[in-house]
């Protein structure tokens, strides 16, 4: 099997972060590595990864102009990283040509797995012979990329980009989706698909134990307005208890605003952008993990937040709004905020604050057991491989 993904090798995380001016997506990279390692555990076949670094363009978003080709390995997994001149359009074209060149070196009957609707990858496989069977793992709808952009020009570029992506996506034979609702906007039609939701990776054998003081809420991820962070910060203003703290880590458009809040309220701690392992360690120290994303906007029903799995696997209670993209089987293990308001967040925090450490630990342990048993990467990738093999037999 050949996997195409916009990822970076785990050993190079700090190098990539240091060269990036706007942070990188830990969630997407972690998801892809869980996918790769889960498949590797479930198959004896050779596993090839062709990757492109998920970084912004030079010089505005990334410090390096020439991204070099690199061969790498992770155990028995063989990786080929395609380089490029890191400027718009040229970057995408070079990556497409190099990915196509690598694919031609492998047998035509190879099974291809593409992570996300990344244009250079779809472009590269578009002209391949039918012997190549292509499975696309789609975690986001193309129309909702860069939703924070407000310029008319950028919106026009996004529309053009979407048309090209959907044109090339016609070459995809089957899909792996995070939610059932994604099938319609992706124009899946009669092509087979599997709804996977998400998955969790390796975690410590024993969940951490909550400490009674201070009562800390943690959010890790992109610091963008559409993720409900303003409501969370407003709720913190309304909470009078001096022993309640809000911890935030990540990068995004609200960084400076969050720094201002933290300067005005010592209970708000901003850690900046952290490598994934450091963010996971912070999750182990917090009392409650919070995702303030609201259910507003069409994109919510096409999204299964990857942090939900990671949060639940931490062994701590998870507090969030009810989202259309999350199936009902998760309901017993999540603490839902009843209304999409700062006051409702405040009330939910205060109700959790009244619980004893043992009660909080029990809540977190139930959620952790559920995802580790039913949604770990080995279980989820076994489902994916069974789905692919069934389609191969039925073809």
CSV table of C-alpha atoms in Angstrom, one decimal:
chain,number,residue,atom,x,y,z
A,1,UNK,CA,0.0,0.0,0.0
A,2,UNK,CA,1.1,3.5,-0.8
A,3,UNK,CA,-0.1,6.4,1.5
A,4,UNK,CA,0.0,10.0,0.3
A,5,UNK,CA,-0.2,12.6,3.0
A,6,UNK,CA,0.8,16.2,3.9
A,7,UNK,CA,2.7,15.2,7.0
A,8,UNK,CA,6.1,15.5,8.7
A,9,UNK,CA,8.1,12.7,10.3
A,10,UNK,CA,7.6,12.8,14.1
A,11,UNK,CA,11.4,13.2,14.7
A,12,UNK,CA,11.4,16.5,12.8
A,13,UNK,CA,8.5,18.1,14.6
A,14,UNK,CA,10.7,20.7,16.5
A,15,UNK,CA,12.5,21.5,13.3
A,16,UNK,CA,9.3,22.2,11.4
A,17,UNK,CA,7.8,24.2,14.3
A,18,UNK,CA,10.9,26.4,14.5
A,19,UNK,CA,10.8,27.3,10.8
A,20,UNK,CA,7.1,28.0,10.8
A,21,UNK,CA,5.8,31.5,11.4
A,22,UNK,CA,2.2,30.5,12.1
A,23,UNK,CA,2.5,27.1,13.8
A,24,UNK,CA,1.5,23.7,12.2
A,25,UNK,CA,-1.4,21.4,12.6
A,26,UNK,CA,-0.6,19.0,15.3
A,27,UNK,CA,-4.0,17.4,15.0
A,28,UNK,CA,-3.7,16.6,11.3
A,29,UNK,CA,-0.2,15.2,11.7
A,30,UNK,CA,-1.1,13.1,14.7
A,31,UNK,CA,-4.2,11.8,12.8
A,32,UNK,CA,-2.1,10.7,9.8
A,33,UNK,CA,0.5,9.0,12.0
A,34,UNK,CA,-2.2,7.1,13.9
A,35,UNK,CA,-3.5,6.1,10.5
A,36,UNK,CA,-0.1,4.9,9.2
A,37,UNK,CA,0.8,3.0,12.4
A,38,UNK,CA,-2.7,1.5,12.7
A,39,UNK,CA,-2.4,0.1,9.1
A,40,UNK,CA,1.1,-1.0,9.7
A,41,UNK,CA,0.0,-3.1,12.7
A,42,UNK,CA,-2.8,-4.7,10.7
A,43,UNK,CA,-0.9,-5.8,7.6
A,44,UNK,CA,2.3,-7.6,6.6
A,45,UNK,CA,2.4,-5.9,3.3
A,46,UNK,CA,5.1,-3.2,2.6
A,47,UNK,CA,4.0,0.3,3.5
A,48,UNK,CA,5.2,3.2,1.5
A,49,UNK,CA,4.5,6.8,2.5
A,50,UNK,CA,5.0,9.7,0.0
A,51,UNK,CA,4.7,13.0,2.0
A,52,UNK,CA,4.8,16.7,1.5
A,53,UNK,CA,5.5,19.0,4.4
A,54,UNK,CA,2.2,20.7,5.6
A,55,UNK,CA,3.8,24.2,5.9
A,56,UNK,CA,2.9,27.6,4.6
A,57,UNK,CA,4.7,29.4,1.7
A,58,UNK,CA,7.9,31.4,1.9
A,59,UNK,CA,8.5,34.0,3.2
A,60,UNK,CA,5.3,35.0,4.9
A,61,UNK,CA,4.4,31.7,6.6
A,62,UNK,CA,7.6,29.6,6.5
A,63,UNK,CA,11.3,30.6,6.7
A,64,UNK,CA,12.6,28.1,4.1
A,65,UNK,CA,12.4,28.7,0.4
A,66,UNK,CA,13.8,25.4,-0.9
A,67,UNK,CA,12.3,22.4,0.6
A,68,UNK,CA,14.5,19.4,-0.3
A,69,UNK,CA,13.6,15.9,-1.2
A,70,UNK,CA,14.3,13.5,1.7
A,71,UNK,CA,14.1,9.8,2.1
A,72,UNK,CA,13.2,8.6,5.6
A,73,UNK,CA,12.0,5.5,7.5
A,74,UNK,CA,10.1,4.7,10.6
A,75,UNK,CA,10.8,1.1,11.5
A,76,UNK,CA,9.9,-0.9,8.4
A,77,UNK,CA,7.8,2.0,6.9
A,78,UNK,CA,9.6,3.6,3.9
A,79,UNK,CA,9.1,7.3,3.3
A,80,UNK,CA,9.7,9.7,0.4
A,81,UNK,CA,9.3,13.4,1.1
A,82,UNK,CA,8.8,15.5,-2.0
A,83,UNK,CA,10.5,18.9,-1.9
A,84,UNK,CA,9.7,22.0,-3.9
A,85,UNK,CA,10.3,25.7,-4.3
A,86,UNK,CA,8.1,27.0,-1.5
A,87,UNK,CA,6.1,29.7,-3.4
A,88,UNK,CA,2.4,29.6,-4.5
A,89,UNK,CA,1.4,27.6,-7.5
A,90,UNK,CA,5.0,26.6,-8.3
A,91,UNK,CA,5.0,24.6,-5.0
A,92,UNK,CA,1.8,22.7,-6.0
A,93,UNK,CA,3.0,22.0,-9.5
A,94,UNK,CA,6.4,20.6,-8.5
A,95,UNK,CA,4.9,18.4,-5.8
A,96,UNK,CA,2.4,17.0,-8.3
A,97,UNK,CA,5.2,16.1,-10.7
A,98,UNK,CA,7.3,14.5,-8.0
A,99,UNK,CA,4.5,12.5,-6.5
A,100,UNK,CA,3.6,11.2,-10.0
A,101,UNK,CA,7.2,10.2,-10.6
A,102,UNK,CA,7.3,8.2,-7.4
A,103,UNK,CA,4.1,6.5,-8.1
A,104,UNK,CA,5.4,5.3,-11.5
A,105,UNK,CA,8.2,3.5,-9.7
A,106,UNK,CA,5.7,1.2,-8.0
A,107,UNK,CA,3.5,-1.6,-9.4
A,108,UNK,CA,0.3,-0.6,-11.1
A,109,UNK,CA,-1.8,-2.8,-8.9
A,110,UNK,CA,-0.7,-0.8,-5.8
A,111,UNK,CA,-3.4,0.3,-3.5
A,112,UNK,CA,-3.3,4.1,-3.0
A,113,UNK,CA,-4.6,5.9,0.2
A,114,UNK,CA,-4.7,9.7,0.0
A,115,UNK,CA,-5.1,11.7,3.2
A,116,UNK,CA,-7.3,14.8,2.6
A,117,UNK,CA,-8.3,16.4,-0.6
A,118,UNK,CA,-4.8,17.9,-1.2
A,119,UNK,CA,-4.8,19.2,-4.7
A,120,UNK,CA,-1.2,18.1,-5.8
A,121,UNK,CA,-2.0,14.5,-4.7
A,122,UNK,CA,-5.3,14.4,-6.5
A,123,UNK,CA,-3.7,15.9,-9.5
A,124,UNK,CA,-0.9,13.3,-9.4
A,125,UNK,CA,-3.3,10.3,-9.4
A,126,UNK,CA,-5.8,11.8,-11.8
A,127,UNK,CA,-4.1,10.4,-14.9
A,128,UNK,CA,-3.0,7.0,-13.4
A,129,UNK,CA,-4.2,3.8,-15.1
A,130,UNK,CA,-7.4,2.1,-13.7
A,131,UNK,CA,-5.2,-0.6,-12.1
A,132,UNK,CA,-4.4,1.8,-9.4
A,133,UNK,CA,-7.2,1.8,-6.9
A,134,UNK,CA,-7.5,5.1,-5.0
A,135,UNK,CA,-9.1,5.5,-1.5
A,136,UNK,CA,-9.4,9.0,-0.1
A,137,UNK,CA,-9.5,9.8,3.6
A,138,UNK,CA,-11.4,13.1,3.8
A,139,UNK,CA,-11.4,14.9,7.2
A,140,UNK,CA,-12.6,18.3,5.9
A,141,UNK,CA,-14.9,19.6,3.2
A,142,UNK,CA,-12.8,21.7,0.7
A,143,UNK,CA,-15.3,24.6,0.7
A,144,UNK,CA,-14.5,25.2,4.4
A,145,UNK,CA,-10.8,25.5,4.1
A,146,UNK,CA,-9.5,29.0,5.1
A,147,UNK,CA,-12.9,30.0,6.3
A,148,UNK,CA,-11.4,32.9,8.3
A,149,UNK,CA,-10.3,34.6,5.0
A,150,UNK,CA,-12.4,37.7,4.3
A,151,UNK,CA,-10.8,39.1,1.1
A,152,UNK,CA,-12.8,38.9,-2.1
A,153,UNK,CA,-9.7,37.6,-3.9
A,154,UNK,CA,-9.0,34.8,-1.5
A,155,UNK,CA,-12.7,33.7,-1.6
A,156,UNK,CA,-12.5,33.6,-5.4
A,157,UNK,CA,-9.3,31.5,-5.2
A,158,UNK,CA,-11.1,29.1,-2.8
A,159,UNK,CA,-14.0,28.7,-5.2
A,160,UNK,CA,-11.6,28.0,-8.1
A,161,UNK,CA,-9.6,25.6,-5.9
A,162,UNK,CA,-12.8,23.7,-5.0
A,163,UNK,CA,-13.9,23.2,-8.6
A,164,UNK,CA,-10.5,21.8,-9.5
A,165,UNK,CA,-10.4,19.5,-6.5
A,166,UNK,CA,-13.8,18.1,-7.2
A,167,UNK,CA,-12.9,17.6,-10.9
A,168,UNK,CA,-9.9,15.5,-9.9
A,169,UNK,CA,-11.8,13.7,-7.1
A,170,UNK,CA,-13.8,11.9,-9.8
A,171,UNK,CA,-10.7,9.6,-10.0
A,172,UNK,CA,-11.2,8.4,-6.4
A,173,UNK,CA,-12.7,4.9,-6.2
A,174,UNK,CA,-13.8,4.9,-2.6
A,175,UNK,CA,-13.9,7.2,0.5
A,176,UNK,CA,-13.2,7.1,4.2
A,177,UNK,CA,-15.3,9.9,5.9
A,178,UNK,CA,-15.5,11.2,9.4
A,179,UNK,CA,-19.3,11.8,9.3
A,180,UNK,CA,-22.2,10.4,7.4
A,181,UNK,CA,-23.2,13.9,6.3
A,182,UNK,CA,-20.0,14.4,4.3
A,183,UNK,CA,-21.0,12.1,1.5
A,184,UNK,CA,-23.4,14.6,-0.1
A,185,UNK,CA,-21.2,17.7,-0.5
A,186,UNK,CA,-18.3,15.5,-1.6
A,187,UNK,CA,-20.4,14.1,-4.4
A,188,UNK,CA,-19.6,10.5,-3.4
A,189,UNK,CA,-22.6,9.3,-5.3
A,190,UNK,CA,-22.7,5.5,-5.8
A,191,UNK,CA,-19.0,5.1,-4.9
A,192,UNK,CA,-18.5,3.0,-1.7
A,193,UNK,CA,-17.6,4.8,1.5
A,194,UNK,CA,-16.9,4.0,5.2
A,195,UNK,CA,-17.7,6.4,8.1
A,196,UNK,CA,-14.8,6.2,10.5
A,197,UNK,CA,-15.3,9.2,12.8
A,198,UNK,CA,-11.8,9.5,14.4
A,199,UNK,CA,-9.3,7.4,16.4
A,200,UNK,CA,-7.0,7.7,19.3
A,201,UNK,CA,-3.4,6.6,19.5
A,202,UNK,CA,-1.1,5.3,22.1
A,203,UNK,CA,-1.7,6.5,25.7
A,204,UNK,CA,-0.3,5.8,29.1
A,205,UNK,CA,-1.4,2.5,30.7
A,206,UNK,CA,-3.1,4.4,33.6
A,207,UNK,CA,-5.2,7.6,33.4
A,208,UNK,CA,-3.9,10.5,35.4
A,209,UNK,CA,-5.6,11.4,38.7
A,210,UNK,CA,-7.2,14.9,39.0
A,211,UNK,CA,-5.9,17.1,41.7
A,212,UNK,CA,-8.4,19.0,43.8
A,213,UNK,CA,-6.7,22.4,43.4
A,214,UNK,CA,-6.7,24.4,41.2
A,215,UNK,CA,-9.6,23.4,39.1
A,216,UNK,CA,-8.2,23.8,35.6
A,217,UNK,CA,-9.9,23.8,32.2
A,218,UNK,CA,-7.7,23.2,29.2
A,219,UNK,CA,-8.2,24.0,25.5
A,220,UNK,CA,-5.6,22.8,23.0
A,221,UNK,CA,-5.8,23.6,19.2
A,222,UNK,CA,-6.3,26.4,16.7
A,223,UNK,CA,-7.0,29.7,18.3
A,224,UNK,CA,-9.6,30.9,15.8
A,225,UNK,CA,-12.9,32.7,16.5
A,226,UNK,CA,-15.0,30.0,14.8
A,227,UNK,CA,-14.0,27.6,17.5
A,228,UNK,CA,-15.9,29.4,20.2
A,229,UNK,CA,-13.0,30.8,22.1
A,230,UNK,CA,-14.6,34.1,22.7
A,231,UNK,CA,-17.5,32.4,24.6
A,232,UNK,CA,-14.9,30.5,26.7
A,233,UNK,CA,-13.0,33.7,27.6
A,234,UNK,CA,-16.3,35.5,28.4
A,235,UNK,CA,-17.4,32.6,30.6
A,236,UNK,CA,-14.1,32.9,32.5
A,237,UNK,CA,-14.9,36.5,33.2
A,238,UNK,CA,-18.2,35.5,34.8
A,239,UNK,CA,-16.6,32.8,37.0
A,240,UNK,CA,-15.7,34.4,40.3
A,241,UNK,CA,-13.9,31.4,41.9
A,242,UNK,CA,-10.2,32.3,42.3
A,243,UNK,CA,-9.3,28.6,42.2
A,244,UNK,CA,-10.6,28.1,38.7
A,245,UNK,CA,-8.0,28.4,35.9
A,246,UNK,CA,-8.3,28.4,32.1
A,247,UNK,CA,-5.3,27.0,30.3
A,248,UNK,CA,-4.9,27.7,26.5
A,249,UNK,CA,-2.3,26.4,24.1
A,250,UNK,CA,-2.1,26.7,20.3
A,251,UNK,CA,-1.7,29.3,17.6
A,252,UNK,CA,-4.1,31.3,15.4
A,253,UNK,CA,-5.8,34.6,14.8
A,254,UNK,CA,-6.8,35.2,18.5
A,255,UNK,CA,-3.3,34.9,20.0
A,256,UNK,CA,-2.8,38.5,20.8
A,257,UNK,CA,-6.3,38.9,22.2
A,258,UNK,CA,-5.7,35.9,24.4
A,259,UNK,CA,-2.4,37.4,25.7
A,260,UNK,CA,-4.4,40.5,26.6
A,261,UNK,CA,-7.0,38.4,28.6
A,262,UNK,CA,-4.2,36.6,30.3
A,263,UNK,CA,-2.5,39.9,31.3
A,264,UNK,CA,-5.7,41.1,32.9
A,265,UNK,CA,-6.7,37.8,34.7
A,266,UNK,CA,-3.9,35.8,36.4
A,267,UNK,CA,-6.3,32.7,36.3
A,268,UNK,CA,-5.9,32.6,32.5
A,269,UNK,CA,-2.6,30.9,31.4
A,270,UNK,CA,-1.5,31.0,27.8
A,271,UNK,CA,1.2,28.5,26.9
A,272,UNK,CA,1.6,29.4,23.2
A,273,UNK,CA,2.1,26.8,20.5
A,274,UNK,CA,3.4,23.5,21.9
A,275,UNK,CA,4.7,20.3,20.3
A,276,UNK,CA,2.1,17.6,20.4
A,277,UNK,CA,3.8,15.6,23.2
A,278,UNK,CA,4.0,18.7,25.4
A,279,UNK,CA,0.3,19.4,24.7
A,280,UNK,CA,-0.6,15.8,25.7
A,281,UNK,CA,1.4,16.2,29.0
A,282,UNK,CA,-0.6,19.4,29.7
A,283,UNK,CA,-3.8,17.4,29.1
A,284,UNK,CA,-2.8,15.0,31.8
A,285,UNK,CA,-2.4,17.8,34.3
A,286,UNK,CA,-5.7,19.6,33.7
A,287,UNK,CA,-8.9,18.8,35.6
A,288,UNK,CA,-11.3,19.2,32.7
A,289,UNK,CA,-10.7,19.4,28.9
A,290,UNK,CA,-13.0,21.8,27.0
A,291,UNK,CA,-13.9,22.2,23.3
A,292,UNK,CA,-16.0,25.4,22.9
A,293,UNK,CA,-16.8,24.9,19.2
A,294,UNK,CA,-20.5,25.7,18.7
A,295,UNK,CA,-22.9,23.9,16.5
A,296,UNK,CA,-23.4,27.0,14.4
A,297,UNK,CA,-22.5,26.9,10.7
A,298,UNK,CA,-23.0,24.2,8.1
A,299,UNK,CA,-19.5,22.9,8.5
A,300,UNK,CA,-20.1,21.5,12.0
A,301,UNK,CA,-22.2,18.5,10.6
A,302,UNK,CA,-19.3,17.6,8.4
A,303,UNK,CA,-16.8,17.6,11.2
A,304,UNK,CA,-15.7,15.2,13.9
A,305,UNK,CA,-13.2,17.2,16.0
A,306,UNK,CA,-10.1,15.1,16.3
A,307,UNK,CA,-9.5,16.6,19.8
A,308,UNK,CA,-12.6,14.8,21.0
A,309,UNK,CA,-10.8,11.4,20.8
A,310,UNK,CA,-7.6,12.8,22.2
A,311,UNK,CA,-9.4,14.5,25.1
A,312,UNK,CA,-11.4,11.4,26.0
A,313,UNK,CA,-8.2,9.2,25.9
A,314,UNK,CA,-6.6,11.5,28.5
A,315,UNK,CA,-8.9,10.1,31.2
A,316,UNK,CA,-10.3,13.5,32.2
A,317,UNK,CA,-13.9,14.8,31.8
A,318,UNK,CA,-14.6,16.4,28.4
A,319,UNK,CA,-16.9,19.4,28.3
A,320,UNK,CA,-18.3,20.6,24.9
A,321,UNK,CA,-21.4,21.6,23.0
A,322,UNK,CA,-23.4,18.9,21.3
A,323,UNK,CA,-22.3,18.8,17.6
A,324,UNK,CA,-24.2,17.3,14.7
A,325,UNK,CA,-21.1,15.4,13.5
A,326,UNK,CA,-20.7,13.4,16.7
A,327,UNK,CA,-22.9,10.2,16.9
A,328,UNK,CA,-25.1,9.5,19.9
A,329,UNK,CA,-22.9,6.6,21.1
A,330,UNK,CA,-20.6,9.2,22.6
A,331,UNK,CA,-23.3,11.0,24.6
A,332,UNK,CA,-22.8,9.0,27.9
A,333,UNK,CA,-19.1,9.9,28.0
A,334,UNK,CA,-19.2,13.6,27.3
A,335,UNK,CA,-20.4,16.5,29.4
A,336,UNK,CA,-22.5,18.6,27.1
A,337,UNK,CA,-23.0,22.4,27.7
A,338,UNK,CA,-26.8,22.9,27.3
A,339,UNK,CA,-26.9,26.3,25.5
A,340,UNK,CA,-24.4,28.0,23.3
A,341,UNK,CA,-23.6,30.9,25.6
A,342,UNK,CA,-21.0,32.1,28.0
A,343,UNK,CA,-23.5,31.8,30.9
A,344,UNK,CA,-24.1,28.1,30.0
A,345,UNK,CA,-20.4,27.4,29.9
A,346,UNK,CA,-20.1,29.1,33.3
A,347,UNK,CA,-22.9,27.1,34.8
A,348,UNK,CA,-21.5,23.8,33.5
A,349,UNK,CA,-18.1,24.6,34.9
A,350,UNK,CA,-19.6,25.4,38.3
A,351,UNK,CA,-21.5,22.1,38.3
A,352,UNK,CA,-18.3,20.2,37.6
A,353,UNK,CA,-16.5,22.2,40.2
A,354,UNK,CA,-18.8,20.8,42.8
A,355,UNK,CA,-17.9,17.2,42.1
A,356,UNK,CA,-15.3,15.4,44.1
A,357,UNK,CA,-11.9,14.3,42.6
A,358,UNK,CA,-13.1,10.7,42.6
A,359,UNK,CA,-16.3,11.6,40.7
A,360,UNK,CA,-14.3,13.5,38.1
A,361,UNK,CA,-11.8,10.6,37.8
A,362,UNK,CA,-14.7,8.2,37.3
A,363,UNK,CA,-16.2,10.4,34.6
A,364,UNK,CA,-12.9,10.6,32.7
A,365,UNK,CA,-12.2,6.9,33.1
A,366,UNK,CA,-15.5,5.9,31.5
A,367,UNK,CA,-14.8,8.0,28.4
A,368,UNK,CA,-11.2,6.8,28.2
A,369,UNK,CA,-12.2,3.1,28.4
A,370,UNK,CA,-14.8,3.7,25.6
A,371,UNK,CA,-12.4,5.2,23.1
A,372,UNK,CA,-9.5,2.9,23.9
A,373,UNK,CA,-11.6,-0.2,23.5
A,374,UNK,CA,-13.7,0.9,20.5
A,375,UNK,CA,-11.9,3.7,18.7
A,376,UNK,CA,-8.1,3.0,19.0
A,377,UNK,CA,-6.1,3.2,15.8
A,378,UNK,CA,-5.7,-0.5,15.5
A,379,UNK,CA,-9.4,-1.2,15.7
A,380,UNK,CA,-10.3,1.7,13.3
A,381,UNK,CA,-7.6,0.8,10.7
A,382,UNK,CA,-8.7,-2.9,10.8
A,383,UNK,CA,-12.2,-1.6,9.8
A,384,UNK,CA,-10.6,0.5,7.0
A,385,UNK,CA,-8.5,-2.4,5.7
A,386,UNK,CA,-11.5,-4.8,5.9
A,387,UNK,CA,-13.5,-2.2,3.9
A,388,UNK,CA,-10.8,-1.9,1.2
A,389,UNK,CA,-10.3,-5.7,0.9
A,390,UNK,CA,-14.1,-6.2,0.6
A,391,UNK,CA,-14.3,-3.7,-2.2
A,392,UNK,CA,-11.3,-5.4,-3.9
A,393,UNK,CA,-13.1,-8.8,-3.8
A,394,UNK,CA,-16.3,-7.4,-5.0
A,395,UNK,CA,-14.7,-5.5,-7.9
